C-alpha angles and dihedrals in degrees: 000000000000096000087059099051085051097056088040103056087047092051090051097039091062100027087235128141121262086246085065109044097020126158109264100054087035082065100030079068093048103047091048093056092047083048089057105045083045098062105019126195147191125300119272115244119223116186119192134167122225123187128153128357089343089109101111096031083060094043090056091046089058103049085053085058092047097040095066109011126113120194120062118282130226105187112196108202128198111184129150113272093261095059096049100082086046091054089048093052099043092040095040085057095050113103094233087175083223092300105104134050121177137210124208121219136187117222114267134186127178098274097245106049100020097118088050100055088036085061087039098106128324109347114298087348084134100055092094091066091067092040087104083054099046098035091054094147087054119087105188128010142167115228111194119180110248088261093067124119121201109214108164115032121286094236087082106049073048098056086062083088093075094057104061123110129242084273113030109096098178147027125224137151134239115274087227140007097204112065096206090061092039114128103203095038087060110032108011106129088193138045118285130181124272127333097316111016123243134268120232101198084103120042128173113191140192088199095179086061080041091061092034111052128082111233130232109224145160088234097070147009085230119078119235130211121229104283091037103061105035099085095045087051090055099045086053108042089038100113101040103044127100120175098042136224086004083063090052087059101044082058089052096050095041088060092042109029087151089074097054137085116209113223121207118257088256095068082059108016105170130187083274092074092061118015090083099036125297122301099163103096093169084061102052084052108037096016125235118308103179120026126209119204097185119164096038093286094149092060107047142043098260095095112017096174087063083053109059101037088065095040088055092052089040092053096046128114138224120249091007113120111274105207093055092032098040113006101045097041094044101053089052100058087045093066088055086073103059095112086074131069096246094046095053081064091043092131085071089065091057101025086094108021087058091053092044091053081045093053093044098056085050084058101053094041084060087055 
């Protein structure tokens, strides 16, 4: 009987059909909360880079991470100096509710070849490759690009760590899912892992295995560890790399495929899922759980479903209802898309994003 009042208060309380809020998954949320507060562990590390005009667009990441996320968060931040005063002041404004601290980082390359990995791709792009150098003290942590929208908590792209096997070090998803429209398979001049490469826009990393592991490469016989082999990678694909430090480590991974788990699209689904019809087929099923918002996407008319999914996070705001402040508008604006190929998929952008409002407010009615 109590199960039944619980379902049905939640029904009601978001005027959603049973098949959408039913009981198993209402108590599969609640007994993994309860899971967590009853063996606690240690906070969850997020690493992001933030150079030139990608304040906002980091800001916004971050309150994703904050808004559904259990355990507790420890965001490393590496922005140029000028943007550091600008994130205090933002971040020391934001309600955490206890859950989140922060730490502030110049920018640092190794000194002689700094100027050359800050041009590499797009300005300080190539930071996250020296994080296991610079994060010595962190064993595990999770790097998104500043595009990146959280919606489902972090603890479970998290919990991807325990699943790694005795000799996989990171976790990454394919660049594409459609061959025909892949970008390495058809003009890479250098190797790149599996059928499609990898994007690195989400990164999960056992840093302690990354310090620790040998490296297979085509430079030497010898094996190198991370901040070995980086430079001479770099001094020998120069010329023939384009995206930058996520090329680098294609050509890692493809040396060394053995070290790398491979995420779902829907832990990095990007405008290429669905700009050409959609290809994720995790995501028309589970709905989308990070959303990358490469090329700009968040900030023109190209995409508008991207859009308005991250307007309507970065205009939230705390302690508002989210179901009448986040879920309900934007749905809304996202059926104003529909003329385009993203938009005719438009449910995959709200399918988790709904669940995860729907656990959250499980959680807090347990206390």
């Amino acid at each position: 009987r109590c199960k039944n009042l619980s379902v049905s208060f939640w029904n009601s309380y978001w005027m959603l059909p049973s098949d959408v809020c039913g009981m198993n998954c209402f108590w599969e949320a609640a007994f993994r909360y309860h899971s967590m507060k009853a063996h606690p562990s240690e906070k969850m590390h997020l690493a992001v880079v933030a150079c030139g005009e990608r304040l906002e667009e980091t800001v916004t990441m971050l309150r994703s991470a904050i808004i559904f996320s259990i355990k507790p968060l420890q965001f490393h931040i590496f922005a140029e100096d000028q943007l550091h005063e600008s994130f205090k002041d933002i971040l020391d404004d934001l309600p955490y509710e206890g859950k989140v601290n922060y730490t502030l980082y110049p920018i640092t390359f190794p000194t002689e070849s700094a100027a050359e990995w800050k041009k590499l791709f797009k300005p300080c792009a190539s930071q996250r490759l020296f994080l296991p150098l610079i994060l010595k003290n962190v064993d595990s942590l999770l790097y998104v690009d500043t595009d990146i929208l959280f919606l489902r908590p972090v603890d479970d792209i998290w919990s991807f760590l325990g699943m790694f096997n005795s000799t996989q070090i990171a976790a990454m998803a394919p660049e594409h899912e459609e061959p025909r429209i892949g970008w390495y398979n058809r003009f890479a001049r250098h190797p790149y892992y599996g059928v499609t490469g990898i994007n690195s826009g989400v990164m999960l990393m056992n840093m302690t295995r990354i310090r620790r592991k040998y490296f297979k490469n085509d430079m030497t016989p010898v094996r190198l560890q991370w901040g070995e082999i980086l430079m001479p990678l770099l001094k020998k694909y120069k010329l023939n790399i384009t995206w930058g430090d996520q090329d680098l480590l294609n050509i890692m991974f493809f040396h060394n495929p053995e070290s790398l788990y491979v995420f779902p699209c829907q832990w990095n689904y990007r405008p290429d899922h669905c700009i050409y019809g959609s290809n994720c087929k995790q995501a028309e099923e589970e709905g989308i759980f990070i959303l990358h918002g490469n090329r700009g996407v968040y900030h023109d008319d190209k995409q508008p479903t991207f859009r308005a999914v991250y307007e309507a996070i970065k205009n939230y705001s705390f302690g508002d209802d989210l179901v009448h402040s986040l879920l309900q508008p934007l749905e809304l604006e996202l059926q104003k898309t529909m003329h385009t190929y993203c938009g005719r998929v438009y449910k995959v952008f709200i399918k988790q994003l709904r669940n995860s409002i729907r656990d959250l407010y499980a959680r807090r009615s347990r206390g």
